[in-house]
CSV table of C-alpha atoms in Angstrom, one decimal:
chain,number,residue,atom,x,y,z
Y,802,ALA,CA,-3.9,-9.8,12.4
Y,803,GLN,CA,-4.5,-8.8,9.4
Y,804,LYS,CA,-1.9,-10.1,6.6
Y,805,ILE,CA,-1.4,-9.8,2.4
Y,806,THR,CA,1.1,-12.7,1.2
Y,807,GLN,CA,2.9,-11.2,-2.5
Y,808,THR,CA,4.5,-14.9,-3.4
Y,809,GLN,CA,6.5,-13.2,-6.5
Y,810,PRO,CA,8.9,-10.9,-6.1
Y,811,GLY,CA,10.2,-11.0,-9.5
Y,812,MET,CA,8.3,-11.0,-12.5
Y,813,PHE,CA,8.5,-10.4,-16.3
Y,814,VAL,CA,6.4,-10.2,-19.2
Y,815,GLN,CA,6.5,-9.5,-22.6
Y,816,GLU,CA,5.3,-6.1,-24.4
Y,817,LYS,CA,2.0,-6.5,-25.3
Y,818,GLU,CA,1.6,-9.7,-23.5
Y,819,ALA,CA,-0.9,-10.3,-20.3
Y,820,VAL,CA,0.7,-10.5,-16.8
Y,821,THR,CA,-0.6,-12.0,-13.5
Y,822,LEU,CA,0.4,-10.3,-9.9
Y,823,ASP,CA,-0.3,-12.9,-7.4
Y,824,CYS,CA,-1.9,-11.8,-4.1
Y,825,THR,CA,-3.3,-14.1,-0.7
Y,826,TYR,CA,-4.9,-11.9,2.2
Y,827,ASP,CA,-5.4,-13.1,5.8
Y,828,THR,CA,-8.8,-12.1,8.3
Y,829,SER,CA,-11.4,-13.5,10.0
Y,830,ASP,CA,-13.4,-10.2,8.9
Y,831,GLN,CA,-16.6,-10.2,6.5
Y,832,SER,CA,-16.2,-6.7,5.1
Y,833,TYR,CA,-13.2,-5.3,3.9
Y,834,GLY,CA,-12.1,-4.3,0.8
Y,835,LEU,CA,-8.9,-5.3,-1.4
Y,836,PHE,CA,-6.8,-2.7,-3.4
Y,837,TRP,CA,-3.8,-2.4,-5.9
Y,838,TYR,CA,-0.7,0.2,-6.0
Y,839,LYS,CA,1.8,0.4,-8.1
Y,840,GLN,CA,5.3,2.4,-7.3
Y,841,PRO,CA,7.4,3.5,-10.2
Y,842,SER,CA,10.6,4.4,-9.2
Y,843,SER,CA,10.0,7.9,-8.6
Y,844,GLY,CA,8.0,6.5,-5.4
Y,845,GLU,CA,4.7,7.8,-5.6
Y,846,MET,CA,1.9,5.7,-4.8
Y,847,ILE,CA,-0.5,5.2,-7.8
Y,848,PHE,CA,-3.9,3.4,-7.0
Y,849,LEU,CA,-5.5,1.2,-9.4
Y,850,ILE,CA,-7.8,-1.1,-8.7
Y,851,TYR,CA,-10.9,-1.7,-5.8
Y,852,GLN,CA,-12.7,-4.9,-4.6
Y,853,GLY,CA,-15.4,-4.7,-2.0
Y,854,SER,CA,-15.2,-8.2,-0.4
Y,855,TYR,CA,-19.0,-8.0,-1.4
Y,856,ASP,CA,-18.7,-7.3,-4.6
Y,857,GLU,CA,-20.1,-9.8,-7.4
Y,858,GLN,CA,-18.2,-9.3,-10.1
Y,859,ASN,CA,-14.9,-8.9,-10.7
Y,860,ALA,CA,-13.2,-5.3,-10.4
Y,861,THR,CA,-12.2,-3.8,-14.0
Y,862,GLU,CA,-10.1,-0.3,-14.8
Y,863,GLY,CA,-9.3,-0.1,-18.5
Y,864,ARG,CA,-6.0,-2.9,-18.8
Y,865,TYR,CA,-6.4,-3.5,-15.2
Y,866,SER,CA,-8.8,-6.3,-13.1
Y,867,LEU,CA,-8.7,-8.1,-10.0
Y,868,ASN,CA,-9.4,-12.1,-10.3
Y,869,PHE,CA,-11.6,-11.8,-6.7
Y,870,GLN,CA,-11.4,-15.9,-5.3
Y,871,LYS,CA,-13.0,-15.2,-1.8
Y,872,ALA,CA,-12.6,-18.6,-0.7
Y,873,ARG,CA,-9.6,-19.1,-1.5
Y,874,LYS,CA,-9.0,-15.3,-0.4
Y,875,SER,CA,-6.9,-14.3,-2.8
Y,876,ALA,CA,-7.1,-11.1,-4.7
Y,877,ASN,CA,-4.8,-11.3,-8.6
Y,878,LEU,CA,-4.1,-8.4,-10.2
Y,879,VAL,CA,-4.2,-9.2,-14.4
Y,880,ILE,CA,-2.7,-6.5,-16.4
Y,881,SER,CA,-3.4,-7.4,-20.1
Y,882,ALA,CA,-1.1,-5.6,-23.3
Y,883,SER,CA,1.9,-4.9,-21.0
Y,884,GLN,CA,3.4,-1.7,-22.2
Y,885,LEU,CA,7.0,-0.4,-21.1
Y,886,GLY,CA,5.7,2.2,-18.6
Y,887,ASP,CA,3.7,-1.0,-16.7
Y,888,SER,CA,7.4,-2.0,-15.2
Y,889,ALA,CA,7.1,-1.1,-11.6
Y,890,MET,CA,6.9,-2.0,-8.1
Y,891,TYR,CA,2.9,-3.4,-7.4
Y,892,PHE,CA,1.6,-3.0,-4.1
Y,893,CYS,CA,-1.7,-5.3,-2.7
Y,894,ALA,CA,-3.0,-3.9,0.3
Y,895,MET,CA,-6.1,-4.8,2.4
Y,896,ARG,CA,-8.4,-2.2,4.5
Y,897,LYS,CA,-10.9,-3.5,7.1
Y,898,ASN,CA,-14.2,-1.7,6.5
Y,899,THR,CA,-14.6,-1.1,10.3
Y,900,GLY,CA,-10.6,0.3,10.4
Y,901,ASN,CA,-9.0,2.7,8.7
Y,902,GLN,CA,-5.5,0.8,8.8
Y,903,PHE,CA,-4.1,-0.3,5.0
Y,904,TYR,CA,-1.3,-3.3,5.2
Y,905,PHE,CA,0.3,-3.6,2.8
Y,906,GLY,CA,2.2,-6.4,0.8
Y,907,THR,CA,6.0,-6.8,0.3
Y,908,GLY,CA,5.0,-6.1,-3.0
Y,909,THR,CA,6.2,-7.8,-6.7
Y,910,SER,CA,9.0,-6.5,-8.9
Y,911,LEU,CA,7.9,-5.9,-12.6
Y,912,THR,CA,9.6,-5.6,-15.8
Y,913,VAL,CA,8.0,-5.3,-19.2
Y,914,ILE,CA,10.7,-6.4,-22.0
Y,915,PRO,CA,10.7,-5.0,-25.4
K,1245,ASP,CA,-5.2,21.1,-6.9
K,1246,THR,CA,-1.4,19.6,-7.1
K,1247,GLY,CA,-2.5,16.8,-4.7
K,1248,VAL,CA,-0.5,15.3,-1.6
K,1249,SER,CA,2.7,17.0,-1.1
K,1250,GLN,CA,5.3,16.6,1.5
K,1251,ASP,CA,7.9,18.5,2.1
K,1252,PRO,CA,11.2,17.6,2.4
K,1253,ARG,CA,11.7,15.5,-0.4
K,1254,HIS,CA,14.8,13.9,1.1
K,1255,LYS,CA,16.5,14.6,4.9
K,1256,ILE,CA,19.7,13.3,6.2
K,1257,THR,CA,20.6,13.6,10.2
K,1258,LYS,CA,22.9,12.4,12.7
K,1259,ARG,CA,22.0,10.0,15.2
K,1260,GLY,CA,20.6,11.5,18.6
K,1261,GLN,CA,19.0,14.7,16.5
K,1262,ASN,CA,15.2,15.5,15.4
K,1263,VAL,CA,13.3,15.8,12.7
K,1264,THR,CA,9.9,17.0,11.1
K,1265,PHE,CA,8.4,16.1,7.8
K,1266,ARG,CA,5.2,18.1,6.9
K,1267,CYS,CA,2.4,17.1,4.2
K,1268,ASP,CA,-0.4,18.8,3.1
K,1269,PRO,CA,-3.0,16.7,1.7
K,1270,ILE,CA,-5.3,17.5,-0.5
K,1271,SER,CA,-7.6,19.9,-0.3
K,1272,GLU,CA,-11.2,18.7,0.8
K,1273,HIS,CA,-9.7,15.2,2.0
K,1274,ASN,CA,-10.6,15.2,6.0
K,1275,ARG,CA,-8.6,12.0,6.4
K,1276,LEU,CA,-4.8,11.6,6.2
K,1277,TYR,CA,-2.4,8.9,6.6
K,1278,TRP,CA,1.1,8.3,7.9
K,1279,TYR,CA,3.0,5.4,6.8
K,1280,ARG,CA,7.1,4.1,6.9
K,1281,GLN,CA,8.4,2.0,3.7
K,1282,THR,CA,12.0,0.2,4.2
K,1283,LEU,CA,13.5,-1.0,1.2
K,1284,GLY,CA,12.0,-4.3,-0.1
K,1285,GLN,CA,9.0,-3.6,2.2
K,1286,GLY,CA,5.3,-2.4,1.6
K,1287,PRO,CA,4.4,0.7,3.5
K,1288,GLU,CA,3.5,0.3,7.3
K,1289,PHE,CA,1.2,2.0,8.9
K,1290,LEU,CA,1.9,4.4,11.6
K,1291,THR,CA,-1.6,6.7,12.3
K,1292,TYR,CA,-4.5,8.5,10.9
K,1293,PHE,CA,-6.5,11.2,11.7
K,1294,GLN,CA,-9.8,12.2,10.6
K,1295,ASN,CA,-9.7,15.5,10.7
K,1296,GLU,CA,-7.6,16.8,13.3
K,1297,ALA,CA,-8.5,13.6,15.4
K,1298,GLN,CA,-5.5,11.3,15.4
K,1299,LEU,CA,-8.1,7.9,15.8
K,1300,GLU,CA,-5.3,5.3,15.1
K,1301,LYS,CA,-1.7,4.6,16.1
K,1302,SER,CA,0.6,1.7,15.2
K,1303,ARG,CA,1.3,-0.2,18.1
K,1304,LEU,CA,4.6,-0.5,16.5
K,1305,LEU,CA,5.3,3.9,16.8
K,1306,SER,CA,6.9,3.7,19.8
K,1307,ASP,CA,7.3,7.2,21.3
K,1308,ARG,CA,9.9,9.1,20.1
K,1309,PHE,CA,7.5,9.4,17.5
K,1310,SER,CA,4.4,12.2,17.3
K,1311,ALA,CA,2.1,12.9,14.7
K,1312,GLU,CA,-0.4,16.0,14.9
K,1313,ARG,CA,-2.5,17.5,12.2
K,1314,PRO,CA,-3.8,20.6,13.6
K,1315,LYS,CA,-7.0,22.5,12.0
K,1316,GLY,CA,-7.7,19.5,10.4
K,1317,SER,CA,-4.8,20.4,7.0
K,1318,PHE,CA,-1.3,20.0,6.9
K,1319,SER,CA,-0.2,17.5,9.2
K,1320,THR,CA,3.7,17.4,10.5
K,1321,LEU,CA,5.5,14.1,12.0
K,1322,GLU,CA,8.0,14.5,14.4
K,1323,ILE,CA,11.3,11.7,15.1
K,1324,GLN,CA,12.6,12.9,18.4
K,1325,ARG,CA,16.6,11.4,19.1
K,1326,THR,CA,16.5,10.0,15.5
K,1327,GLU,CA,17.8,6.3,15.7
K,1328,GLN,CA,19.6,4.4,12.2
K,1329,GLY,CA,16.3,2.6,12.0
K,1330,ASP,CA,14.9,5.2,11.2
K,1331,SER,CA,15.9,5.0,8.3
K,1332,ALA,CA,13.3,5.1,5.7
K,1333,MET,CA,10.1,6.7,3.7
K,1334,TYR,CA,7.9,8.3,5.3
K,1335,LEU,CA,5.0,8.6,3.3
K,1336,CYS,CA,1.6,10.9,3.5
K,1337,ALA,CA,-1.6,9.8,2.1
K,1338,SER,CA,-5.1,11.3,2.1
K,1339,SER,CA,-9.0,10.5,0.9
K,1340,PHE,CA,-12.2,12.4,1.2
K,1341,SER,CA,-14.3,10.1,4.5
K,1342,GLN,CA,-17.0,9.4,1.9
K,1343,SER,CA,-14.9,7.4,-0.8
K,1344,VAL,CA,-14.1,3.7,0.5
K,1345,TYR,CA,-11.6,3.5,-2.7
K,1346,GLU,CA,-8.5,4.9,-2.7
K,1347,GLN,CA,-5.7,6.8,-0.6
K,1348,TYR,CA,-3.8,8.9,-2.7
K,1349,PHE,CA,0.1,9.4,-1.8
K,1350,GLY,CA,2.6,12.2,-1.5
K,1351,PRO,CA,5.9,11.4,-2.8
K,1352,GLY,CA,7.3,10.3,0.7
K,1353,THR,CA,10.1,11.9,2.7
K,1354,ARG,CA,13.3,10.0,2.6
K,1355,LEU,CA,15.3,9.9,5.7
K,1356,THR,CA,18.8,8.8,6.4
K,1357,VAL,CA,19.9,9.1,9.7
K,1358,THR,CA,23.8,9.0,9.4
């Protein structure tokens, strides 16, 4: 069974600072994708960034980067230059390339302090 | 195109009643997913359609749940004989089969069973 672990239920960061949200995963598959989603208080899930298991470079999308360490099975999200609008729940997810299910972690609540 | 839409946004029902939710995916997306999200948890996969075919269904989904996607366009999720444990946010997402990356989520339907 696939499992996603997010050990930080809540995080605080000062505006303009960087923050790292942790994610570890457990799978026996060799081919999979890792995702991060943002869920503001409005409830809609917003895709942020994707990392393929065979990608050698860490994924980056604007202020978001994914610190992928395959041997440690970790896929941490780094948000640089935090903004007040970054305050939200953040979910790590995994999808096996042989299937269609997405497996989500329990999320981390990020609060950006002015 | 305005993205994935779901209707209704909120539903309150009495235990034992049947409810039906609708999801309209992004028009060119042939993949459609249903998830359930309870408070403090990440989305939990329920079922997946490719066009009109229901290809995957969670083992956690009881027989009281049924989903359809006639003609490969909109989808409905029906819950029969609702129970208080069914209270949750029901999320729909869609994606294009040529993209291995993100799913696009709708705003969700919040179900409260009294």
